Amino acid sequence: LENADTLGGWWIVGSYYAGNLVGSAEGSREPGGGREPGGDNKEEFSAKLLELARKMRMNTDSRRKIFCIIMSAEDYLDATEKLLKLGTKNQTERDVMFVLLDSSVQEKTYNPFYAHLAVKLSGIERKYRLANQFCIWDKIKLTADMKDSQLENLGKYISHMVREKSQSIAVLRTVHFAEMNKPNVKLLRQVIFDVLLNEKEDDIRLIFEVVSKNPKLNMFREGFKLFLRHFILKKKKHLDKSLDFNKVEERVKLAEFYLTTASLKL
């Protein structure tokens, strides 16, 4: 709220994003929005917004259109309505989720608008949820080339999905726990701390118990538990000093317990 004049609210994406996109020099959302009046098939957007889409490497007509719709929306409800009108033919939902996740990662500081919009769409149509999962998997494969701020943004986006029950914690199963690198360690810590330290115990139970019941996720469970022990509990000195480590330790043990709940009942 203190920065409302320059940052706007998270629900009004354009007012925030225009001045905070990596690579943008000045605001790219013109007064009144970037969309010009016209029919559904004759949408026109401001030159500045189209240039911003180009800088963001939105390399297809579909992605550029989706990007401009999101950026010129009045709020997340307006964006939801306009995106749903695009339908899901030709796998449009994949482009929608690609643009949302990529835009979220490219922010200079994390903006929850994109995650809220992704959760909203996923709750309306299952295809968006599946598309979001695939986009997250694809983005995880690129962590080695990401900056710290991008890893943080990706981690917060994923944790938002998990905490809102839009994605399972098992969306992290594409991480190779046996071959951990520094970017993936940073990413996983971001997700884990966001989930464990910001959720109630009952919510933590629901998040991890679901994973414990799926026999196909045995390798993920074991890898995840190994990460909790080795890269969190045993790396206390390397963690952010502002963290309440006693609470971290307590919540890690809770997560470990619920990860094995199903097997204990057998």
PDB file of N, CA, C and O in Angstrom, residues 19 23-24 36 52 78 86-88 92 96 99 114 120 140 190 204 247 250-251 256:
ATOM      1  N   GLY A  19       6.070  -1.090 -15.090  1.00  0.00           N
ATOM      2  CA  GLY A  19       7.337  -0.514 -14.685  1.00  0.00           C
ATOM      3  C   GLY A  19       8.269  -1.489 -14.012  1.00  0.00           C
ATOM      4  O   GLY A  19       9.361  -1.126 -13.587  1.00  0.00           O
ATOM      5  N   GLY A  23      13.786  -5.529 -18.268  1.00  0.00           N
ATOM      6  CA  GLY A  23      14.008  -5.085 -19.636  1.00  0.00           C
ATOM      7  C   GLY A  23      13.170  -3.897 -20.038  1.00  0.00           C
ATOM      8  O   GLY A  23      13.386  -3.300 -21.081  1.00  0.00           O
ATOM      9  N   SER A  24      12.180  -3.531 -19.194  1.00  0.00           N
ATOM     10  CA  SER A  24      11.345  -2.373 -19.530  1.00  0.00           C
ATOM     11  C   SER A  24      11.923  -1.123 -18.896  1.00  0.00           C
ATOM     12  O   SER A  24      12.321  -1.120 -17.751  1.00  0.00           O
ATOM     13  N   GLU A  36      -7.580  -1.285 -27.866  1.00  0.00           N
ATOM     14  CA  GLU A  36      -8.396  -0.296 -28.549  1.00  0.00           C
ATOM     15  C   GLU A  36      -9.778  -0.881 -28.814  1.00  0.00           C
ATOM     16  O   GLU A  36      -9.946  -2.094 -28.898  1.00  0.00           O
ATOM     17  N   LEU A  52       6.566  -4.444 -25.777  1.00  0.00           N
ATOM     18  CA  LEU A  52       6.882  -5.145 -24.540  1.00  0.00           C
ATOM     19  C   LEU A  52       6.730  -6.653 -24.725  1.00  0.00           C
ATOM     20  O   LEU A  52       7.560  -7.434 -24.243  1.00  0.00           O
ATOM     21  N   ASP A  78     -11.416  -9.520 -14.906  1.00  0.00           N
ATOM     22  CA  ASP A  78     -11.517  -9.086 -16.297  1.00  0.00           C
ATOM     23  C   ASP A  78     -10.611  -9.946 -17.177  1.00  0.00           C
ATOM     24  O   ASP A  78     -11.001 -10.382 -18.258  1.00  0.00           O
ATOM     25  N   LEU A  86     -11.172 -17.067 -25.270  1.00  0.00           N
ATOM     26  CA  LEU A  86     -10.278 -17.595 -26.303  1.00  0.00           C
ATOM     27  C   LEU A  86     -10.515 -19.079 -26.536  1.00  0.00           C
ATOM     28  O   LEU A  86     -10.126 -19.623 -27.571  1.00  0.00           O
ATOM     29  N   GLY A  87     -11.136 -19.736 -25.531  1.00  0.00           N
ATOM     30  CA  GLY A  87     -11.397 -21.164 -25.645  1.00  0.00           C
ATOM     31  C   GLY A  87     -10.147 -22.002 -25.433  1.00  0.00           C
ATOM     32  O   GLY A  87      -9.086 -21.488 -25.048  1.00  0.00           O
ATOM     33  N   THR A  88     -10.256 -23.286 -25.730  1.00  0.00           N
ATOM     34  CA  THR A  88      -9.115 -24.193 -25.548  1.00  0.00           C
ATOM     35  C   THR A  88      -8.805 -24.972 -26.830  1.00  0.00           C
ATOM     36  O   THR A  88      -8.174 -26.021 -26.784  1.00  0.00           O
ATOM     37  N   THR A  92      -4.816 -23.712 -26.706  1.00  0.00           N
ATOM     38  CA  THR A  92      -4.635 -22.316 -26.301  1.00  0.00           C
ATOM     39  C   THR A  92      -4.311 -22.214 -24.818  1.00  0.00           C
ATOM     40  O   THR A  92      -3.560 -21.324 -24.399  1.00  0.00           O
ATOM     41  N   VAL A  96      -1.686 -19.822 -22.649  1.00  0.00           N
ATOM     42  CA  VAL A  96      -2.122 -18.968 -21.544  1.00  0.00           C
ATOM     43  C   VAL A  96      -1.252 -19.202 -20.319  1.00  0.00           C
ATOM     44  O   VAL A  96      -0.734 -18.259 -19.700  1.00  0.00           O
ATOM     45  N   VAL A  99       2.387 -17.964 -20.758  1.00  0.00           N
ATOM     46  CA  VAL A  99       2.521 -16.518 -20.610  1.00  0.00           C
ATOM     47  C   VAL A  99       2.424 -16.109 -19.140  1.00  0.00           C
ATOM     48  O   VAL A  99       3.203 -15.271 -18.665  1.00  0.00           O
ATOM     49  N   TYR A 114      -0.353 -13.202 -11.321  1.00  0.00           N
ATOM     50  CA  TYR A 114      -0.325 -14.291 -12.297  1.00  0.00           C
ATOM     51  C   TYR A 114      -0.717 -15.623 -11.668  1.00  0.00           C
ATOM     52  O   TYR A 114      -1.426 -16.428 -12.275  1.00  0.00           O
ATOM     53  N   LYS A 120      -7.401 -19.376 -10.633  1.00  0.00           N
ATOM     54  CA  LYS A 120      -8.788 -19.116 -11.027  1.00  0.00           C
ATOM     55  C   LYS A 120      -9.155 -19.897 -12.279  1.00  0.00           C
ATOM     56  O   LYS A 120     -10.197 -20.567 -12.333  1.00  0.00           O
ATOM     57  N   ILE A 140      11.072 -25.754 -14.732  1.00  0.00           N
ATOM     58  CA  ILE A 140      12.018 -26.361 -13.795  1.00  0.00           C
ATOM     59  C   ILE A 140      13.263 -26.859 -14.532  1.00  0.00           C
ATOM     60  O   ILE A 140      14.379 -26.809 -14.006  1.00  0.00           O
ATOM     61  N   GLN A 190      12.834 -22.457  -1.403  1.00  0.00           N
ATOM     62  CA  GLN A 190      11.819 -21.405  -1.494  1.00  0.00           C
ATOM     63  C   GLN A 190      10.420 -22.002  -1.370  1.00  0.00           C
ATOM     64  O   GLN A 190       9.582 -21.515  -0.605  1.00  0.00           O
ATOM     65  N   ILE A 204      -0.865 -28.693   6.099  1.00  0.00           N
ATOM     66  CA  ILE A 204       0.360 -29.429   5.796  1.00  0.00           C
ATOM     67  C   ILE A 204       0.048 -30.919   5.684  1.00  0.00           C
ATOM     68  O   ILE A 204       0.566 -31.617   4.802  1.00  0.00           O
ATOM     69  N   LYS A 247      10.874 -23.693  14.323  1.00  0.00           N
ATOM     70  CA  LYS A 247       9.624 -23.957  13.613  1.00  0.00           C
ATOM     71  C   LYS A 247       9.902 -24.740  12.335  1.00  0.00           C
ATOM     72  O   LYS A 247       9.133 -25.647  11.978  1.00  0.00           O
ATOM     73  N   GLU A 250      10.436 -28.323  13.300  1.00  0.00           N
ATOM     74  CA  GLU A 250       9.159 -28.916  13.700  1.00  0.00           C
ATOM     75  C   GLU A 250       8.304 -29.251  12.491  1.00  0.00           C
ATOM     76  O   GLU A 250       7.726 -30.347  12.390  1.00  0.00           O
ATOM     77  N   ARG A 251       8.232 -28.310  11.538  1.00  0.00           N
ATOM     78  CA  ARG A 251       7.393 -28.509  10.351  1.00  0.00           C
ATOM     79  C   ARG A 251       7.992 -29.544   9.396  1.00  0.00           C
ATOM     80  O   ARG A 251       7.260 -30.268   8.711  1.00  0.00           O
ATOM     81  N   GLU A 256       7.610 -34.960   7.012  1.00  0.00           N
ATOM     82  CA  GLU A 256       8.151 -36.320   6.886  1.00  0.00           C
ATOM     83  C   GLU A 256       7.150 -37.347   7.388  1.00  0.00           C
ATOM     84  O   GLU A 256       6.977 -38.412   6.784  1.00  0.00           O
TER      85      GLU A 256
END
